[in-house]
PDB file of C-alpha atoms in Angstrom:
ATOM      1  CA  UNK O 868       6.897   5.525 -70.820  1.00 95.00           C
ATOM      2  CA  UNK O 869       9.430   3.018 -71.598  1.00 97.00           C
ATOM      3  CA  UNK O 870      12.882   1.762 -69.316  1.00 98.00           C
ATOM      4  CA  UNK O 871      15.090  -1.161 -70.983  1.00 98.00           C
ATOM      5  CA  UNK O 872      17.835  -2.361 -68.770  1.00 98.00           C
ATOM      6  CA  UNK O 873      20.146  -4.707 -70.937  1.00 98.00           C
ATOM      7  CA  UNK O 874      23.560  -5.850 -72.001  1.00 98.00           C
ATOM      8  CA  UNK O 875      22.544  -5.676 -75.960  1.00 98.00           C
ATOM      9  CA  UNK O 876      24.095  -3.054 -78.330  1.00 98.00           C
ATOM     10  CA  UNK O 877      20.620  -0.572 -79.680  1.00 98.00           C
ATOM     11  CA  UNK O 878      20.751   1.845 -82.721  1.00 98.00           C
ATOM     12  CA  UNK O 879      19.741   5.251 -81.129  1.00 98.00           C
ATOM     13  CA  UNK O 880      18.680   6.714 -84.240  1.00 97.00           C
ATOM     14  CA  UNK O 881      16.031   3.770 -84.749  1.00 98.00           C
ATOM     15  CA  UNK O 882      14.749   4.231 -81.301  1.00 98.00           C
ATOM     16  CA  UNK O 883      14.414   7.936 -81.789  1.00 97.00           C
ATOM     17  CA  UNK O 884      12.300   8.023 -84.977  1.00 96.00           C
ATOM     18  CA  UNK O 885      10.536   5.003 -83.120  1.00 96.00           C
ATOM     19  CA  UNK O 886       9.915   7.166 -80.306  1.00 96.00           C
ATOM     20  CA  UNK O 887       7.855   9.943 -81.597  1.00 90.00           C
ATOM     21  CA  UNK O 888       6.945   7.839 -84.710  1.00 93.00           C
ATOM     22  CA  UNK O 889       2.646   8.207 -85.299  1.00 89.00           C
ATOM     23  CA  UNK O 890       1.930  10.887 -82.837  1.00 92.00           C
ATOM     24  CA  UNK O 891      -0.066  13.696 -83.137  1.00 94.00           C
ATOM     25  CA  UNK O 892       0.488  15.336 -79.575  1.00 95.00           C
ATOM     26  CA  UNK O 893       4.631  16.033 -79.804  1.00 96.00           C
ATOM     27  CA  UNK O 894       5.997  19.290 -80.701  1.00 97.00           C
ATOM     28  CA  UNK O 895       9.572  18.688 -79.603  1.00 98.00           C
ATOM     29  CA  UNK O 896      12.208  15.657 -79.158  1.00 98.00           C
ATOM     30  CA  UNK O 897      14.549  15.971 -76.819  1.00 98.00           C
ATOM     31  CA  UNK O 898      17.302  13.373 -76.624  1.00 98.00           C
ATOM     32  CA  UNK O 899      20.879  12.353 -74.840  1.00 98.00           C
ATOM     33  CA  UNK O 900      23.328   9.799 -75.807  1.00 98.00           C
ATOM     34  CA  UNK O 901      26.162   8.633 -73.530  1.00 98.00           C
ATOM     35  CA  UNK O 902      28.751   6.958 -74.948  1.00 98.00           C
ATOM     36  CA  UNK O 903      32.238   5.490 -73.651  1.00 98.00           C
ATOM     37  CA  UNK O 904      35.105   8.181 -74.283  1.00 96.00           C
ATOM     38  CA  UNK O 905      38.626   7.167 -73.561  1.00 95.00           C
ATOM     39  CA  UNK O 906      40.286  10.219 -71.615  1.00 91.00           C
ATOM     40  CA  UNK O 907      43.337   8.006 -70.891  1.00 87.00           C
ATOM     41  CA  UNK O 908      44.266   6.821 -74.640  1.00 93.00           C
ATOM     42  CA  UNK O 909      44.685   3.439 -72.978  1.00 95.00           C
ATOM     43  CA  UNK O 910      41.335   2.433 -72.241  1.00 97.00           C
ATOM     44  CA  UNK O 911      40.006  -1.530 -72.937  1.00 97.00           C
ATOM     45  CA  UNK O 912      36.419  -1.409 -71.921  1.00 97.00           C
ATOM     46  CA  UNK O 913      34.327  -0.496 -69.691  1.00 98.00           C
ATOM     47  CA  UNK O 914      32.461  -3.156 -67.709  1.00 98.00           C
ATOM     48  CA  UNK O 915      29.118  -1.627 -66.176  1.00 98.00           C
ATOM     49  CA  UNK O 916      27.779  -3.910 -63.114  1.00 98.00           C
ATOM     50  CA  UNK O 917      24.118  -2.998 -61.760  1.00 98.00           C
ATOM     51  CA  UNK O 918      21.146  -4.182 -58.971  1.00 98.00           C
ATOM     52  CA  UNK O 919      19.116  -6.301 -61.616  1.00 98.00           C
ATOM     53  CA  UNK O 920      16.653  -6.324 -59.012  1.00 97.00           C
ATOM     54  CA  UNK O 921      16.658  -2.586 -58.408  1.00 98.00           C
ATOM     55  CA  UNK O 922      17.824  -0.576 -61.410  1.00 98.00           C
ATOM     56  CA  UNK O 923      14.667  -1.019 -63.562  1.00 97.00           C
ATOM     57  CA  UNK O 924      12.329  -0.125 -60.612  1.00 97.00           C
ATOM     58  CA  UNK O 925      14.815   2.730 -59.422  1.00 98.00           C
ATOM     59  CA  UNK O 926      14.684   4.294 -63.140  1.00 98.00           C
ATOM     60  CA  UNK O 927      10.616   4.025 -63.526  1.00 98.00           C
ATOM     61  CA  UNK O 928      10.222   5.999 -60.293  1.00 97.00           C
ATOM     62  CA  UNK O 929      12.757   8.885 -61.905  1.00 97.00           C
ATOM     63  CA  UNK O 930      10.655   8.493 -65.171  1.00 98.00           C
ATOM     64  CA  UNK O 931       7.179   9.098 -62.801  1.00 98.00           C
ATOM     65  CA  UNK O 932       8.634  11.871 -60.981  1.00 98.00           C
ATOM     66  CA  UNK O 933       9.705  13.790 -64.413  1.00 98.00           C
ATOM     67  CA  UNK O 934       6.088  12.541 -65.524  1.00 97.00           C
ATOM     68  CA  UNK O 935       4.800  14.769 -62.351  1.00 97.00           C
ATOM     69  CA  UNK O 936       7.225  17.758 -62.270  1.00 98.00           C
ATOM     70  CA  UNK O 937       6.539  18.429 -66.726  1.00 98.00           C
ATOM     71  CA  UNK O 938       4.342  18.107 -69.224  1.00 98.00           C
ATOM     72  CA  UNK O 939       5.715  15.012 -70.941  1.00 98.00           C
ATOM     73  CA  UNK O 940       4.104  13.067 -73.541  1.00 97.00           C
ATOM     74  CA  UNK O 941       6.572   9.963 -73.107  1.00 97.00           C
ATOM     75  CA  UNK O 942       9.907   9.431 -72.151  1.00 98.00           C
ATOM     76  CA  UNK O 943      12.445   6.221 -73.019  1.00 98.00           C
ATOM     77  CA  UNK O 944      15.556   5.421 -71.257  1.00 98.00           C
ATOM     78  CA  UNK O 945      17.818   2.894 -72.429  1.00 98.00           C
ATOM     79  CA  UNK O 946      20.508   1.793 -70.268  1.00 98.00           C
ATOM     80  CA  UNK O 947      23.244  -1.020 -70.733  1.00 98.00           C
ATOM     81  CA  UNK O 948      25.359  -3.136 -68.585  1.00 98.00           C
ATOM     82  CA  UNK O 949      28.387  -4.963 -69.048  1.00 98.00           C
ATOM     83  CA  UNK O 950      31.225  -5.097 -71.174  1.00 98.00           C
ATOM     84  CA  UNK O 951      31.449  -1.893 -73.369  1.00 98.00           C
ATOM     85  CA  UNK O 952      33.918  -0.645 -76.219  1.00 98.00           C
ATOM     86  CA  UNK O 953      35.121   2.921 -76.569  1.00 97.00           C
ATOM     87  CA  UNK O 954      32.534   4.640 -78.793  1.00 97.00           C
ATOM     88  CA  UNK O 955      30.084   2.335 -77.810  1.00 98.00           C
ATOM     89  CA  UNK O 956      26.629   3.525 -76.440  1.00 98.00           C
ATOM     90  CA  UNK O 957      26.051   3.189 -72.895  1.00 98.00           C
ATOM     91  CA  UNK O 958      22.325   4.953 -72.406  1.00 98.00           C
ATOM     92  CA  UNK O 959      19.954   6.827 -73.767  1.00 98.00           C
ATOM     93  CA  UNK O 960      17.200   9.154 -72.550  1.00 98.00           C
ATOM     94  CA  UNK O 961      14.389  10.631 -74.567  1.00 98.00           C
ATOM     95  CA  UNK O 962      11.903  12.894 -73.693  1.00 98.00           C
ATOM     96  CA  UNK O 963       8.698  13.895 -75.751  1.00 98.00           C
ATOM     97  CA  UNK O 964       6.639  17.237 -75.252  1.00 98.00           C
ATOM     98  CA  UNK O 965       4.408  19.342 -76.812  1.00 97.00           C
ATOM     99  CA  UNK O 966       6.915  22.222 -76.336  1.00 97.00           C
ATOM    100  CA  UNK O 967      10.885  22.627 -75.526  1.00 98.00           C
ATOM    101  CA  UNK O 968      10.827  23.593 -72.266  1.00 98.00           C
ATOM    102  CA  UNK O 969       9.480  20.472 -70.786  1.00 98.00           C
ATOM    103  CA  UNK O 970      11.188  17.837 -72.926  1.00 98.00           C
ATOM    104  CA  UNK O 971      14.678  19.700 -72.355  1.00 98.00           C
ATOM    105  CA  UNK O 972      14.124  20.000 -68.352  1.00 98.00           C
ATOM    106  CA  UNK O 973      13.102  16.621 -68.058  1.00 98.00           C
ATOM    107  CA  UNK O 974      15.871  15.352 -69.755  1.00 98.00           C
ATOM    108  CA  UNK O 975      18.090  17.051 -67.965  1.00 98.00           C
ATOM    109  CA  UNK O 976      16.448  15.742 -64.321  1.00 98.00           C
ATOM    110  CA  UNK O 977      16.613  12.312 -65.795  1.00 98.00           C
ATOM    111  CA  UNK O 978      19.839  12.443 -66.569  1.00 97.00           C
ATOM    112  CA  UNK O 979      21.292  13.823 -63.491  1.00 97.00           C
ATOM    113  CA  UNK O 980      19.604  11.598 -61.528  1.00 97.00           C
ATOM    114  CA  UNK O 981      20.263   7.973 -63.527  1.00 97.00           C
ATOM    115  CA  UNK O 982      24.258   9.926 -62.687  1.00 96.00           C
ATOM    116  CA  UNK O 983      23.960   9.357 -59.225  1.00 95.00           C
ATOM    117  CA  UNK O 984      20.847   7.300 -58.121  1.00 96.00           C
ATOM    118  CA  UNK O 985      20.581   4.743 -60.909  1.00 98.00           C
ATOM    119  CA  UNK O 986      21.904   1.289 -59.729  1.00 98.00           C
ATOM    120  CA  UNK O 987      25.088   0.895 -62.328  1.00 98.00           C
ATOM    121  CA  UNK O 988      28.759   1.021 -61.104  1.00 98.00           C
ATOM    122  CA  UNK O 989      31.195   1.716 -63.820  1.00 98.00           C
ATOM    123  CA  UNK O 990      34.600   0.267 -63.858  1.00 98.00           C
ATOM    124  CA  UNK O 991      37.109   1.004 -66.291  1.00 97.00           C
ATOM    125  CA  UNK O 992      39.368  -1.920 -67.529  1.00 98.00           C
ATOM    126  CA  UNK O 993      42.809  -0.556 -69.200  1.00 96.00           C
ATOM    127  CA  UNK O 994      45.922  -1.739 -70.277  1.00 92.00           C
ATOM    128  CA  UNK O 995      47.738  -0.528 -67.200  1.00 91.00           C
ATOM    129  CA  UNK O 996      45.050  -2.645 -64.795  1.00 95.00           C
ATOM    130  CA  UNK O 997      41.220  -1.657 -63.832  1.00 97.00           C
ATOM    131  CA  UNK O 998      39.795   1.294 -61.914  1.00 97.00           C
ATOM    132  CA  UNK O 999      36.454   1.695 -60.512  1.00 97.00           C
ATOM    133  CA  UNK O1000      34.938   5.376 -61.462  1.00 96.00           C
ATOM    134  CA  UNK O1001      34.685   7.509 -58.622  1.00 95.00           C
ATOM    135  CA  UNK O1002      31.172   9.266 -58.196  1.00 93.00           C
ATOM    136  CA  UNK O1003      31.757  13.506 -58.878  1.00 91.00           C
ATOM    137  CA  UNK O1004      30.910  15.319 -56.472  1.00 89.00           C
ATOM    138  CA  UNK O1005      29.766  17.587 -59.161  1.00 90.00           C
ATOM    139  CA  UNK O1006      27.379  15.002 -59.873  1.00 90.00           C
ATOM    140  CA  UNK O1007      25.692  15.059 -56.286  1.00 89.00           C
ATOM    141  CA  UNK O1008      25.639  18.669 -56.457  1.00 90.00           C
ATOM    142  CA  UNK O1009      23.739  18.776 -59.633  1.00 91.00           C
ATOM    143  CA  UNK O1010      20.484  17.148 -57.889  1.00 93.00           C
ATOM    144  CA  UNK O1011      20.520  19.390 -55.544  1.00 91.00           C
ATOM    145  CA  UNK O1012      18.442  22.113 -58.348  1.00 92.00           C
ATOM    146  CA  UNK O1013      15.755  19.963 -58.652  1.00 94.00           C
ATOM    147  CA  UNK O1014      14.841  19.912 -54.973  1.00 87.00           C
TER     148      UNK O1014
ATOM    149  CA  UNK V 287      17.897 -14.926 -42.702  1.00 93.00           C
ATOM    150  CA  UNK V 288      18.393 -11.739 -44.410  1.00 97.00           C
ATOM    151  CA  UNK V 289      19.804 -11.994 -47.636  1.00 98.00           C
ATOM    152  CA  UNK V 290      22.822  -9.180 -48.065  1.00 98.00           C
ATOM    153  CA  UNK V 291      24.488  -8.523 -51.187  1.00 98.00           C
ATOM    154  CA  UNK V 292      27.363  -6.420 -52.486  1.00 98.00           C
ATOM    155  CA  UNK V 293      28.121  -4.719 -55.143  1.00 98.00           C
ATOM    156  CA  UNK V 294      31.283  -2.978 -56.836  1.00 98.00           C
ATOM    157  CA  UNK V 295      34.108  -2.498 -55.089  1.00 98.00           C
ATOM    158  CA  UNK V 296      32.333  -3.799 -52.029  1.00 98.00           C
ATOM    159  CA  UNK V 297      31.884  -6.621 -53.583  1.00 98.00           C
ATOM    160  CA  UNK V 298      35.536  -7.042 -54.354  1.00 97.00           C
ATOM    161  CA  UNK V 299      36.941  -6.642 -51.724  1.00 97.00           C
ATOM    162  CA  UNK V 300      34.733  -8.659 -49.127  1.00 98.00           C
ATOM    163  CA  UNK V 301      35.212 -11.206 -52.285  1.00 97.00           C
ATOM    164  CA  UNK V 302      31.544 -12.433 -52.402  1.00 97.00           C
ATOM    165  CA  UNK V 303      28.419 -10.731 -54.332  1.00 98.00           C
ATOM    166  CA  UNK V 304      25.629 -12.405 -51.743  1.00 98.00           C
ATOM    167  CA  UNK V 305      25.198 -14.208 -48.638  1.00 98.00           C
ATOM    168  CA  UNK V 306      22.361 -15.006 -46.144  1.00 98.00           C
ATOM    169  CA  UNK V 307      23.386 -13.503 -42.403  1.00 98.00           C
ATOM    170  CA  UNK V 308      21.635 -14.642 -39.343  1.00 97.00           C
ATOM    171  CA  UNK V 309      21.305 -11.313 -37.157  1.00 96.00           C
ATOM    172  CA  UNK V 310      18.741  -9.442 -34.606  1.00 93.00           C
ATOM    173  CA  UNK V 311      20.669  -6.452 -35.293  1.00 97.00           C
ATOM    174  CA  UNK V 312      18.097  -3.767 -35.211  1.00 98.00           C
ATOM    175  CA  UNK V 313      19.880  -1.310 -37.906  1.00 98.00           C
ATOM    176  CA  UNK V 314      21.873  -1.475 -40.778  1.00 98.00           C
ATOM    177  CA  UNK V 315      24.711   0.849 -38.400  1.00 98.00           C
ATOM    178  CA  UNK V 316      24.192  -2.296 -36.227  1.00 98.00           C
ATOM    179  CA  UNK V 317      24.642  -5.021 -38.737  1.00 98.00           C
ATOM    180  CA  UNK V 318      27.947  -2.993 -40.491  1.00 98.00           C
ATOM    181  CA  UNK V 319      29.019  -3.281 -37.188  1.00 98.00           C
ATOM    182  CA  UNK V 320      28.637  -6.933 -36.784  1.00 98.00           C
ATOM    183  CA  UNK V 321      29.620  -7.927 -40.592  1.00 98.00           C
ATOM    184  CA  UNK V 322      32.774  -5.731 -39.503  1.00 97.00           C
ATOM    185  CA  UNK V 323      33.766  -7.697 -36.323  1.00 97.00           C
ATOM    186  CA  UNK V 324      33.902 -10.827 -38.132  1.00 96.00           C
ATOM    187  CA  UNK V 325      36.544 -10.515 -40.847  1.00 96.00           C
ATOM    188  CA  UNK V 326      39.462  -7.806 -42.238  1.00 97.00           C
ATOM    189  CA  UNK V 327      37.540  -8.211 -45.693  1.00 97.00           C
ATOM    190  CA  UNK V 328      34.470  -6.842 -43.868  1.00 98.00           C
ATOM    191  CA  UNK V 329      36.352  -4.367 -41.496  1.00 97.00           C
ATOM    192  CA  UNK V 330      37.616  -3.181 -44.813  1.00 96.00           C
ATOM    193  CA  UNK V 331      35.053  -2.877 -46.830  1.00 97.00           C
ATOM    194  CA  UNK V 332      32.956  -0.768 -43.935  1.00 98.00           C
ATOM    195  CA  UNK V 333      35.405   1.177 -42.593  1.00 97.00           C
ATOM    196  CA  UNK V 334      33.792   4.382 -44.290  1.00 95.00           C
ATOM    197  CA  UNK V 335      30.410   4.297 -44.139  1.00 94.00           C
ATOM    198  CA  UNK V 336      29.866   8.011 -45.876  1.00 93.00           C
ATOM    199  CA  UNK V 337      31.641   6.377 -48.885  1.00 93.00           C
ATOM    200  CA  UNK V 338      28.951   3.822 -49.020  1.00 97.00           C
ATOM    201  CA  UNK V 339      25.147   4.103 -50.197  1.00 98.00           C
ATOM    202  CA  UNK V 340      22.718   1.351 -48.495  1.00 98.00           C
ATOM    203  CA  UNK V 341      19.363  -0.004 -49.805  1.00 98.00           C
ATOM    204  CA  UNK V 342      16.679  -1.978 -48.060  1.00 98.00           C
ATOM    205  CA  UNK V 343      14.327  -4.021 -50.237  1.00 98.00           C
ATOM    206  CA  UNK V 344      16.044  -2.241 -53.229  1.00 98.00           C
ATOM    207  CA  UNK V 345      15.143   1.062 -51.910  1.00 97.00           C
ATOM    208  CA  UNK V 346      17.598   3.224 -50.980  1.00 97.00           C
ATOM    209  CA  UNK V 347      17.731   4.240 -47.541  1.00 98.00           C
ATOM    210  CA  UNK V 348      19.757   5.558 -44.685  1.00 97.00           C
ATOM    211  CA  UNK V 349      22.676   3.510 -42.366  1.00 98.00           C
ATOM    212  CA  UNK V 350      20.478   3.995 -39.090  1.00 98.00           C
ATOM    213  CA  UNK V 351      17.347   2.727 -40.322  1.00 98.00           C
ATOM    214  CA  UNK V 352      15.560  -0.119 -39.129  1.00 98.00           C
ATOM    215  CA  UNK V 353      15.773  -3.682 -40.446  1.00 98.00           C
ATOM    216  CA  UNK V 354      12.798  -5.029 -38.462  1.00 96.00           C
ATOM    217  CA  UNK V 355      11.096  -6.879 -41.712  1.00 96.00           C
ATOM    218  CA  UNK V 356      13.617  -6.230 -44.425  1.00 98.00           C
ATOM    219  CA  UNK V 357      14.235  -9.212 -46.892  1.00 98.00           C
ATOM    220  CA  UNK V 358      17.445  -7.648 -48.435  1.00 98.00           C
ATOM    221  CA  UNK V 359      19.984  -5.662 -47.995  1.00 98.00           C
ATOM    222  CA  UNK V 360      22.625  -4.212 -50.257  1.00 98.00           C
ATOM    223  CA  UNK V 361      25.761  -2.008 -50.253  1.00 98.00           C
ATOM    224  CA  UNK V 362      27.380  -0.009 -52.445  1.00 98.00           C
ATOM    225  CA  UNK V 363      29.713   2.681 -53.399  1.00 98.00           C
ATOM    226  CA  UNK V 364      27.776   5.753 -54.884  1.00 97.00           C
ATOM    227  CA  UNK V 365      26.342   4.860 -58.205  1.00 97.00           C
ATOM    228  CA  UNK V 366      27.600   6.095 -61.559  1.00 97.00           C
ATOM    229  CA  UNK V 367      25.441   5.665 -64.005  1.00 96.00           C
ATOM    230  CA  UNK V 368      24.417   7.510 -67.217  1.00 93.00           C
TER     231      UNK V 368
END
């Protein structure tokens, strides 16, 4: 199991065929990519603040839980902090099974809870002035499955 | 000494991202309360809790827990990562 917390750019594709790379135990990949989209048309960046101390330890404990609730034969998550471009990548979560089910359920339950219980605070910097991103309720909601 | 930091908008607006606080109070509900008494900023900041997560010793945790033996405290708006 592997969590990276860092400002740095990464090539997802590389850390994908990394990721299952020499393994004899993995039937099926799943991955997500966030990246920045620009629903505005006038968007700079987005600057992504976290907990330094927290976020790492706060992602490894959603990485053991999915490592409890499915099979998994590893998982990755990748996430970045500060200053982002549109189209630039912001995370990335892998999961690695011997079938579907697991790796697609437990990327799913990572994901929805690096949304809302992942230590990063998104603020989005345009021309017109900067706006912190409101948390969805939608996004609260969605944990609520997995309980 | 308890060291309490901010983050986000939080941070912004009480216009500092950590400081060390002398208090006895017994809950975080308690020390919102006294952070809030001594400044607008503060006042501001805190004036909805709901719209504000809390986490002791980088765990998070509820506003009427105990601080008896906490190190750190932070608050924040709900987090949005992914």
């Amino acid at each position: 199991m592997t969590v990276r917390v860092q400002s740095e750019v990464f090539d997802t594709g590389a850390e994908l065929t990394g990721f299952s790379a020499d393994r004899r135990d993995v039937g099926a990949v799943v991955s997500f990519t966030g990246i920045v989209r620009d629903d505005s048309g006038d968007l700079e960046r987005l600057e992504i603040e976290h907990y330094p101390a927290m976020t790492a330890s706060a992602i490894e404990a959603m990485v053991a839980e999915a490592t409890q609730r499915w099979k998994l034969q590893d998982a990755l998550v990748i996430h970045r902090h500060g200053a982002l471009a549109v189209g630039e990548v912001i995370m990335m979560v892998a999961t690695a099974a011997r079938h579907r089910k697991d790796a697609f359920e437990a990327a799913e339950y990572l994901m929805d809870y690096l949304k809302s219980r992942a230590p990063f605070w998104k603020k989005e910097v345009a021309k017109g002035g900067a706006s912190w991103v409101a948390a969805k309720d939608d996004d609260e909601d969605a944990l609520s499955r997995w309980s | 000494m308890i060291d309490v930091l901010y983050f986000a908008w939080v941070r912004e607006r009480i216009g500092l991202p950590k400081e060390q606080v002398e208090t006895k109070a017994a809950t975080v509900a308690d020390l919102v309360a006294e952070l809030s008494a001594r400044e607008e900023r503060y006042a501001l900041a805190f004036s909805d809790t709901s719209a504000l997560r809390v986490a002791l010793d980088q765990e998070l945790a509820e506003f009427s827990a105990p601080l008896k033996g906490v190190r750190e405290v932070a608050f924040f708006p709900p987090m949005t990562g992914g």
